[in-house]
PDB file of C-alpha atoms in Angstrom:
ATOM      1  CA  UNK A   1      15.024   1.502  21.373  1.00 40.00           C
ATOM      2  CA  UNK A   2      16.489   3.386  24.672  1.00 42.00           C
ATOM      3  CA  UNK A   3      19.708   2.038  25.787  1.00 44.00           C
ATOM      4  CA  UNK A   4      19.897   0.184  29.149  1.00 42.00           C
ATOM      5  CA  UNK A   5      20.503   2.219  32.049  1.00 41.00           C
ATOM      6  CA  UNK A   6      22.129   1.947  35.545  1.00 39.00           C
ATOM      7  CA  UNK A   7      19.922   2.760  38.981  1.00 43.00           C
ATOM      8  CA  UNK A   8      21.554   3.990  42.283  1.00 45.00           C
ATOM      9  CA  UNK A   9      19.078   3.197  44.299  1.00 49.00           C
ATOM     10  CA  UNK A  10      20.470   3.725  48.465  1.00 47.00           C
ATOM     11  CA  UNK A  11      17.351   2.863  49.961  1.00 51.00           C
ATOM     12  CA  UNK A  12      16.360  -0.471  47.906  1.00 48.00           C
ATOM     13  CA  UNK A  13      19.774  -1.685  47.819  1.00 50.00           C
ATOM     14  CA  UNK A  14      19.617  -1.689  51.808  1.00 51.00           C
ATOM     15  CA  UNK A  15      16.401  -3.525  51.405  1.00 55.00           C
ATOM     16  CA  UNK A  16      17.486  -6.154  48.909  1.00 56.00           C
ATOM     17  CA  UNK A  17      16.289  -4.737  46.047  1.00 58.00           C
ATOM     18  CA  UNK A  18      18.503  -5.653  42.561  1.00 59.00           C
ATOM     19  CA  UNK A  19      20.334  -3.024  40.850  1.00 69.00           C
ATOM     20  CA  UNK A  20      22.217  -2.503  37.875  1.00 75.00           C
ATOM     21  CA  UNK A  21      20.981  -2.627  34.081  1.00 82.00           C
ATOM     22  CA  UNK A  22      17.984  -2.036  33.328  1.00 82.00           C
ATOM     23  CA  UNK A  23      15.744  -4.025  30.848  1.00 82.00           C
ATOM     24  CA  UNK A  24      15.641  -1.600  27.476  1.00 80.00           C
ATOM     25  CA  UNK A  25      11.930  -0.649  27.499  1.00 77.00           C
ATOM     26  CA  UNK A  26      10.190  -2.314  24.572  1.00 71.00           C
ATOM     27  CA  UNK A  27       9.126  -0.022  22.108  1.00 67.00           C
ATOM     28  CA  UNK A  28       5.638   0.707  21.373  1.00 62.00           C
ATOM     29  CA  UNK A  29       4.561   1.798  17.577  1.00 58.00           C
ATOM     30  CA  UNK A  30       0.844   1.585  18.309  1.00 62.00           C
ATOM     31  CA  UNK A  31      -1.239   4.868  17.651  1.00 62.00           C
ATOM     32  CA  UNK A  32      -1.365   7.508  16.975  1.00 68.00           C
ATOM     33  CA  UNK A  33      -5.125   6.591  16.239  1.00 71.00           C
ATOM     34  CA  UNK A  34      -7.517   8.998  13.870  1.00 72.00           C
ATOM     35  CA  UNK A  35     -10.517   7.710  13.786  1.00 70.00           C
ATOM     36  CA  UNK A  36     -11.691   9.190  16.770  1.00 71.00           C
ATOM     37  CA  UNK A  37     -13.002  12.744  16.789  1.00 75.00           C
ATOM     38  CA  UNK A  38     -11.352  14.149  13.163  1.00 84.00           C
ATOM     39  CA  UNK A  39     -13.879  12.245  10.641  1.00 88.00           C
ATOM     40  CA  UNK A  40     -17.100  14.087  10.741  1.00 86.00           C
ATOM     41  CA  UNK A  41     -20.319  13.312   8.562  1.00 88.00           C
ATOM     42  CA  UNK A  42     -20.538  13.955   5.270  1.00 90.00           C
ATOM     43  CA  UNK A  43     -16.381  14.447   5.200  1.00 92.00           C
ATOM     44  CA  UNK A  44     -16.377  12.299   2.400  1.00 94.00           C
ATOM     45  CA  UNK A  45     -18.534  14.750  -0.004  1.00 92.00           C
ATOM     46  CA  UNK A  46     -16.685  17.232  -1.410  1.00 91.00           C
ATOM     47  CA  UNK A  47     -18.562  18.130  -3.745  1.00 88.00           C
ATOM     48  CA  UNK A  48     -22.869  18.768  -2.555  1.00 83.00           C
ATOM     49  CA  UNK A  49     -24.200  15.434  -3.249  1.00 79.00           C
ATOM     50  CA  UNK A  50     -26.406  15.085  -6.479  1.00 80.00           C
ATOM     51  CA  UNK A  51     -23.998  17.924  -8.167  1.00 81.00           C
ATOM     52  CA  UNK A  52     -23.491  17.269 -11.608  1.00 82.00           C
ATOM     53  CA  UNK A  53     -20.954  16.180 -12.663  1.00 83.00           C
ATOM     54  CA  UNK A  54     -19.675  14.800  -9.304  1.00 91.00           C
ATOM     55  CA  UNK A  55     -16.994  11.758  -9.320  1.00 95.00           C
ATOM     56  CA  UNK A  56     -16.107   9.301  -6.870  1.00 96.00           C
ATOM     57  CA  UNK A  57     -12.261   8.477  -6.118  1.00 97.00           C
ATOM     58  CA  UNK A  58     -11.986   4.949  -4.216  1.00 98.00           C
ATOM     59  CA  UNK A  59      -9.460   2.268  -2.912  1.00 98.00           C
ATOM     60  CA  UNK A  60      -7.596   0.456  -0.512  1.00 98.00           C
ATOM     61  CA  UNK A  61      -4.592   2.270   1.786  1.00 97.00           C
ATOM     62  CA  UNK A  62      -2.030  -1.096   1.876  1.00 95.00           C
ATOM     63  CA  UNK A  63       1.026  -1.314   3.917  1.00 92.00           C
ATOM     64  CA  UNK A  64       4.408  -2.733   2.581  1.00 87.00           C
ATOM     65  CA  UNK A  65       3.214  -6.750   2.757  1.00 90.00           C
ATOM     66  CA  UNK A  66       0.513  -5.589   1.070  1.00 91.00           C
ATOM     67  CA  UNK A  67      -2.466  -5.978   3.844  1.00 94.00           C
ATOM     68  CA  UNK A  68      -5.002  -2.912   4.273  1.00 95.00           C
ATOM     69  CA  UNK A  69      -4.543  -0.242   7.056  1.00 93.00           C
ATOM     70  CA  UNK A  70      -7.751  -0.194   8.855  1.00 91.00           C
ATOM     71  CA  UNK A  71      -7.784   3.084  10.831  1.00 86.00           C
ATOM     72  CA  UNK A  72      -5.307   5.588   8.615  1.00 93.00           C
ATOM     73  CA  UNK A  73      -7.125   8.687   7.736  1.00 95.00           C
ATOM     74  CA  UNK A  74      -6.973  10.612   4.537  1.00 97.00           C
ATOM     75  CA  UNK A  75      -7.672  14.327   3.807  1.00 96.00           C
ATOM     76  CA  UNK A  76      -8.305  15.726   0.357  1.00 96.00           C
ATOM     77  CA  UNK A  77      -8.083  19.499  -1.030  1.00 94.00           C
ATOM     78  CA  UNK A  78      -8.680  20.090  -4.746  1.00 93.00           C
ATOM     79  CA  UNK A  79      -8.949  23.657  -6.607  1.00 91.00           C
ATOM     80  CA  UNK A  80     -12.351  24.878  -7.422  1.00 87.00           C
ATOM     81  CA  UNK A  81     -13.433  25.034 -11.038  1.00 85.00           C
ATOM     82  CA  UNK A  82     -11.904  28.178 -11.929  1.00 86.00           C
ATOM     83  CA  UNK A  83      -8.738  27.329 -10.114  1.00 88.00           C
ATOM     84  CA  UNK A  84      -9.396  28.953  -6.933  1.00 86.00           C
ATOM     85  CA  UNK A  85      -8.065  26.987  -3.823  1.00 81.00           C
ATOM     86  CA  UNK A  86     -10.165  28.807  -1.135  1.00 79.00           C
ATOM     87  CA  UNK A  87     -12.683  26.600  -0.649  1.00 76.00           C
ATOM     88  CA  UNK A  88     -16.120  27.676   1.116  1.00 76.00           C
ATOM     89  CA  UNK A  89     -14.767  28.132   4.560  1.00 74.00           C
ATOM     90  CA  UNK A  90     -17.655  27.660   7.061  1.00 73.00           C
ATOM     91  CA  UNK A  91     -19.767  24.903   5.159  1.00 82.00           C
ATOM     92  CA  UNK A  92     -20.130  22.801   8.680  1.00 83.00           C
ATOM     93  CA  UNK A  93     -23.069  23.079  10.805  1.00 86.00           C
ATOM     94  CA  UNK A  94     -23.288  22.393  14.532  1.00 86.00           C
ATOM     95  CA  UNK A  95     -26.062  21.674  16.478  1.00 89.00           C
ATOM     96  CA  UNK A  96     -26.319  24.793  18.596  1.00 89.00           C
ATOM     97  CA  UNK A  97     -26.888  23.315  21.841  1.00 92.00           C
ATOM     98  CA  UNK A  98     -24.037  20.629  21.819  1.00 90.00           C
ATOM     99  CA  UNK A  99     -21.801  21.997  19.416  1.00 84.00           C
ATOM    100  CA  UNK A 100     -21.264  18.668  17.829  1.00 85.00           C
ATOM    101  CA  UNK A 101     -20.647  19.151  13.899  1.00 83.00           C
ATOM    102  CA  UNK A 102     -24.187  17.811  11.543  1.00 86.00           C
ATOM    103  CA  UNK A 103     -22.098  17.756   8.509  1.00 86.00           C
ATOM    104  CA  UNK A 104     -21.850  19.935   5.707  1.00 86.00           C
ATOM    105  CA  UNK A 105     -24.448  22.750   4.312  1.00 86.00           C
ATOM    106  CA  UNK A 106     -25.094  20.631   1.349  1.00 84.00           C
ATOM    107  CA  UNK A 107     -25.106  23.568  -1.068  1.00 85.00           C
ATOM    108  CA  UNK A 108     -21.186  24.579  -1.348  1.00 84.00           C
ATOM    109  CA  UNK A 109     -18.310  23.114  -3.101  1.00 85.00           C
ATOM    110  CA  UNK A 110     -15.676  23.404  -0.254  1.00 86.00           C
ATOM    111  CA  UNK A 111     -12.779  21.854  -2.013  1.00 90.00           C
ATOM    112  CA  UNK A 112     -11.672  19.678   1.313  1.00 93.00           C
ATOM    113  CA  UNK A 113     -12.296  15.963   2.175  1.00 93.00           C
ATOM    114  CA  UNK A 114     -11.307  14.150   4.872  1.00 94.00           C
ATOM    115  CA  UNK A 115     -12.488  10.360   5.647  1.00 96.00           C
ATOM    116  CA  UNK A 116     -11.138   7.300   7.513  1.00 95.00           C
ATOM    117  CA  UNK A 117     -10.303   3.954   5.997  1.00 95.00           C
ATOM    118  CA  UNK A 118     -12.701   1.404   6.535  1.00 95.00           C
ATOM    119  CA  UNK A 119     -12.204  -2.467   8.504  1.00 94.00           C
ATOM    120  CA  UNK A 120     -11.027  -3.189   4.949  1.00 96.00           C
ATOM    121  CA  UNK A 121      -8.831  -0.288   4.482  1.00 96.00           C
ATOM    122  CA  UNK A 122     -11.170   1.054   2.104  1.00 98.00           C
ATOM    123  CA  UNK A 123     -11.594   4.925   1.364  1.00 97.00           C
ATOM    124  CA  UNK A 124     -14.471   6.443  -0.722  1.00 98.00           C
ATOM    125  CA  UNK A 125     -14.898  10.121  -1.591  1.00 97.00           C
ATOM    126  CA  UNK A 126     -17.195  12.249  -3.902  1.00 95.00           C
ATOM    127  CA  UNK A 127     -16.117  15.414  -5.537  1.00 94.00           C
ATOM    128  CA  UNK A 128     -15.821  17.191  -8.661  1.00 92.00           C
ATOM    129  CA  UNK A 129     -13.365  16.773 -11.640  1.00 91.00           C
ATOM    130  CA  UNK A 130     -10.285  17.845 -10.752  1.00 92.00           C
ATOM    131  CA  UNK A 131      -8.880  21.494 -11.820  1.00 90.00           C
ATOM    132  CA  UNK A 132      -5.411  23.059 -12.449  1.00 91.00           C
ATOM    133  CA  UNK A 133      -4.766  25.046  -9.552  1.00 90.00           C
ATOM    134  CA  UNK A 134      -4.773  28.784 -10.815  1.00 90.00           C
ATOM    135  CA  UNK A 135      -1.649  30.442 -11.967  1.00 88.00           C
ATOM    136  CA  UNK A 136       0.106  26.725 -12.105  1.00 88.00           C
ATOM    137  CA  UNK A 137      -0.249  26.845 -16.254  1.00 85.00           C
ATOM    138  CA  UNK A 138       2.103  23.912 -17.004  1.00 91.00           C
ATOM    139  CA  UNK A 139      -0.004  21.514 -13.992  1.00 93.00           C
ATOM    140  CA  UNK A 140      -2.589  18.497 -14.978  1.00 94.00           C
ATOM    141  CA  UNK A 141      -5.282  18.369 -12.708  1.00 95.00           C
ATOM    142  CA  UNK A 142      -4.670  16.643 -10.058  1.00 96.00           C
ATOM    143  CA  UNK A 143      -6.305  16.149  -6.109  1.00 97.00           C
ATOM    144  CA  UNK A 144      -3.880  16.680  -2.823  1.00 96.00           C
ATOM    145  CA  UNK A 145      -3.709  13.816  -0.356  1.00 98.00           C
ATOM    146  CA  UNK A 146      -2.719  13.791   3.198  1.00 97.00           C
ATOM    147  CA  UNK A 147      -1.968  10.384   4.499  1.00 96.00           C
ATOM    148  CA  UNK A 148      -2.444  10.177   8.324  1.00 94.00           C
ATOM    149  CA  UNK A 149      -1.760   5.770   9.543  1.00 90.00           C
ATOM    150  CA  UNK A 150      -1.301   4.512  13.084  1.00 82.00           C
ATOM    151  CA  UNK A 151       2.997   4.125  12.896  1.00 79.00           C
ATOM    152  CA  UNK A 152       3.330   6.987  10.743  1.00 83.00           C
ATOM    153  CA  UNK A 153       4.820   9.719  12.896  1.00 80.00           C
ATOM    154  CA  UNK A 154       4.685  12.209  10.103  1.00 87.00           C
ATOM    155  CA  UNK A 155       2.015  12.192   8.003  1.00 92.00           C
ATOM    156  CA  UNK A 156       2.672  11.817   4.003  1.00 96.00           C
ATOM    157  CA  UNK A 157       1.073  13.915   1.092  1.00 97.00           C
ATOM    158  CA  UNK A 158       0.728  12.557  -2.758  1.00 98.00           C
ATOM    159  CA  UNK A 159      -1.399  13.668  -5.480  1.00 97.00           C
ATOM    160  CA  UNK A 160      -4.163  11.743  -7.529  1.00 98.00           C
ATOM    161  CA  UNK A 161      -3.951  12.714 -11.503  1.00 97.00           C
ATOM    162  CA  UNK A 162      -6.569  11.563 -13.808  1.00 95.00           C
ATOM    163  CA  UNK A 163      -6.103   9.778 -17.112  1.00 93.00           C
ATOM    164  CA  UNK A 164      -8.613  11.979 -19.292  1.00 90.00           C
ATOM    165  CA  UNK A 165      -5.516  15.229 -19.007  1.00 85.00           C
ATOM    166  CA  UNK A 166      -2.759  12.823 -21.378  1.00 89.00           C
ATOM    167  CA  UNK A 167      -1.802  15.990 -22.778  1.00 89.00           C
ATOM    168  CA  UNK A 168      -0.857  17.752 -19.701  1.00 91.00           C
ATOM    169  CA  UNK A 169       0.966  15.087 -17.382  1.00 91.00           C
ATOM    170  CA  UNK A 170       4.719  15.749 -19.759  1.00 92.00           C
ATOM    171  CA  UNK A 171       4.557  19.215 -18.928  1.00 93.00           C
ATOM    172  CA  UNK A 172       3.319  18.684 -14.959  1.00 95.00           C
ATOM    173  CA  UNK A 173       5.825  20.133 -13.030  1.00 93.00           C
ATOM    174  CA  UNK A 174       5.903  17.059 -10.619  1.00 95.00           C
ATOM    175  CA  UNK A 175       4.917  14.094 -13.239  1.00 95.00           C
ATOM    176  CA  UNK A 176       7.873  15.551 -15.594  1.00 94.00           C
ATOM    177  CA  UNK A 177      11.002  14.291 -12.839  1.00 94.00           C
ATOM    178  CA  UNK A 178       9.397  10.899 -12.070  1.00 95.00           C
ATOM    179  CA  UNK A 179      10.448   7.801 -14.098  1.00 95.00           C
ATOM    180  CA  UNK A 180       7.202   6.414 -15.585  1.00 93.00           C
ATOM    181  CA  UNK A 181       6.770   3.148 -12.957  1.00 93.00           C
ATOM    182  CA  UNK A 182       6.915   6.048 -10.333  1.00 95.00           C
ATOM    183  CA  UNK A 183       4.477   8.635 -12.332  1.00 95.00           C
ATOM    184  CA  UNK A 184       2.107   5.591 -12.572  1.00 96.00           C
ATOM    185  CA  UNK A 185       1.775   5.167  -8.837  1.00 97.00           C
ATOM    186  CA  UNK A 186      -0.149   8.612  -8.802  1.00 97.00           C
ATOM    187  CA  UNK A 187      -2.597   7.984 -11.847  1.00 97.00           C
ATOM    188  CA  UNK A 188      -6.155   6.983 -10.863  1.00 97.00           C
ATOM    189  CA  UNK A 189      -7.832   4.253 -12.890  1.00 97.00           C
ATOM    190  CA  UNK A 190     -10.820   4.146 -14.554  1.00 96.00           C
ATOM    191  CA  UNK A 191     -13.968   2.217 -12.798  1.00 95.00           C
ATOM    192  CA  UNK A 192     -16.957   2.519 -14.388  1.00 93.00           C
ATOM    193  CA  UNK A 193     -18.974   5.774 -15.316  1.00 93.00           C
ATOM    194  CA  UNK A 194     -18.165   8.587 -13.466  1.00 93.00           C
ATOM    195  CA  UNK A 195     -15.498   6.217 -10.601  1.00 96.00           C
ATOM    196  CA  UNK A 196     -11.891   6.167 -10.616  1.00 97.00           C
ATOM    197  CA  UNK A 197      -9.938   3.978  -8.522  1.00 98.00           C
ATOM    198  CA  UNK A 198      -6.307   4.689  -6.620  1.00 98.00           C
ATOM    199  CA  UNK A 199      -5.020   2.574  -3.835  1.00 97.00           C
ATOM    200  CA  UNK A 200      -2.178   4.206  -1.748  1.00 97.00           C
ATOM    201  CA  UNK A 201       0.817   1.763  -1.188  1.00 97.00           C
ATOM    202  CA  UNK A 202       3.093   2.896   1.970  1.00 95.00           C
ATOM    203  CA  UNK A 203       5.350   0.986   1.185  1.00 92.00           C
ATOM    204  CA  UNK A 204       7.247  -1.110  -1.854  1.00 91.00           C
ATOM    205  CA  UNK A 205       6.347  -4.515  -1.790  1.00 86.00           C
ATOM    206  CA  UNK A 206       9.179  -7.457  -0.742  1.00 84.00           C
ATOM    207  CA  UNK A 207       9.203  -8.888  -4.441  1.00 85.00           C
ATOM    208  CA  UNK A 208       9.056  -5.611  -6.193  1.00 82.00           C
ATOM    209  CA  UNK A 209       5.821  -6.491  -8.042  1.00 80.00           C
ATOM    210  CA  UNK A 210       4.097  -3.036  -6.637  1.00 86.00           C
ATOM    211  CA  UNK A 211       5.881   0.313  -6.144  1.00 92.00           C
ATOM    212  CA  UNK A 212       5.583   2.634  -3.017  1.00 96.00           C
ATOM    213  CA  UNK A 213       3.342   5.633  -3.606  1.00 97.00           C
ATOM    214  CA  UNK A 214       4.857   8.860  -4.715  1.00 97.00           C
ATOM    215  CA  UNK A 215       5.008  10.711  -1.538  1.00 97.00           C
ATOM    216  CA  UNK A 216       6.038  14.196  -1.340  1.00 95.00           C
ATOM    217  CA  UNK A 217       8.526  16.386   0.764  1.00 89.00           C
ATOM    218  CA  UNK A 218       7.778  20.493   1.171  1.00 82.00           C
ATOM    219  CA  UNK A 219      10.543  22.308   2.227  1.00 76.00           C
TER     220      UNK A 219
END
């Protein structure tokens, strides 16, 4: 919060005006907002729709008392099948008189999600099974997440692992340093055929009963 500060003011003072300290300005935490302008249609489908094969990763983004975040945003990027971490660049279409983006092509795998939380703080997205990212032989499978919430001035990146790579998580580079009640914050759970569920928790909760996600610094 700024500090209070003094005003010289010549020309009020000769008209009565008050000087002195200043109120402290009250500080404002609301915004940044994303659900305006970055979600686009289809953002959610990773993965062309009806591709077999396809999963769907779900859940609720929850802040540290445990109540959803209603407008955070959350953006996705997963290696291809044989590793590859390119992506189809250029998968969007635009209508050509406006500009405005019609969603994806509907034919590539682009490897990159993005999709806002709903009223509920709810978050669906469709995609393939994850992949090792090439040349990473020691890494499970796993899905990058980019956290983006109204109060977060820098936005947070975790990782979703799946449960059917047991094998692999003890010799993940990143699984391998986390106690297990942190490691378990960044497995997905089973939900029915083909649906795997993993809320995002920004926060520990006040009686310990859930953990804060695993959230990631690059330097």
């Amino acid at each position: 919060m700024p500090r209070a500060t003094t005003r010289h003011d010549p020309a009020g003072a000769a008209a009565g005006a008050p000087t002195g300290p200043l109120a402290p300005t009250p500080a404002q935490t609301i915004g940044p907002f994303y659900g305006y302008a970055l979600p686009f249609p289809g953002g959610e489908r990773i993965a062309p729709a009806g591709h077999p094969g396809t999963v769907t990763v779900h859940g609720c983004v929850r802040d540290g008392e445990g109540a959803p975040v209603p407008d955070a945003l959350l953006e996705f990027w997963q290696a291809g099948p044989d590793g590859g971490r390119t992506g189809a660049p250029g998968s969007l279409r635009r209508d050509p008189a406006t500009g405005a983006v019609l969603g994806r092509n509907g034919v590539d795998f682009t490897g990159f999600g993005r999709v806002p939380t709903d009223a509920d703080g709810r978050y669906a997205v469709h995609t393939r099974s994850a992949t090792a990212p090439a040349g990473h032989p020691d890494a499970a499978p796993y899905l990058a997440v980019c956290v983006f919430a109204r109060g977060l001035l820098h936005h947070l990146f975790t990782r979703v692992y799946f449960p059917e790579h047991p094998a692999d998580r003890p010799t993940d580079p990143l699984l391998a340093r986390l106690p297990a009640a942190r490691a378990d914050t960044l497995l997905a759970r089973p939900d029915g055929p083909g649906r795997y569920r993993f809320d995002i928790r920004l926060q520990r909760s006040a009686d310990g009963a859930h953990e804060e996600t695993v959230f990631l610094a690059y330097r």
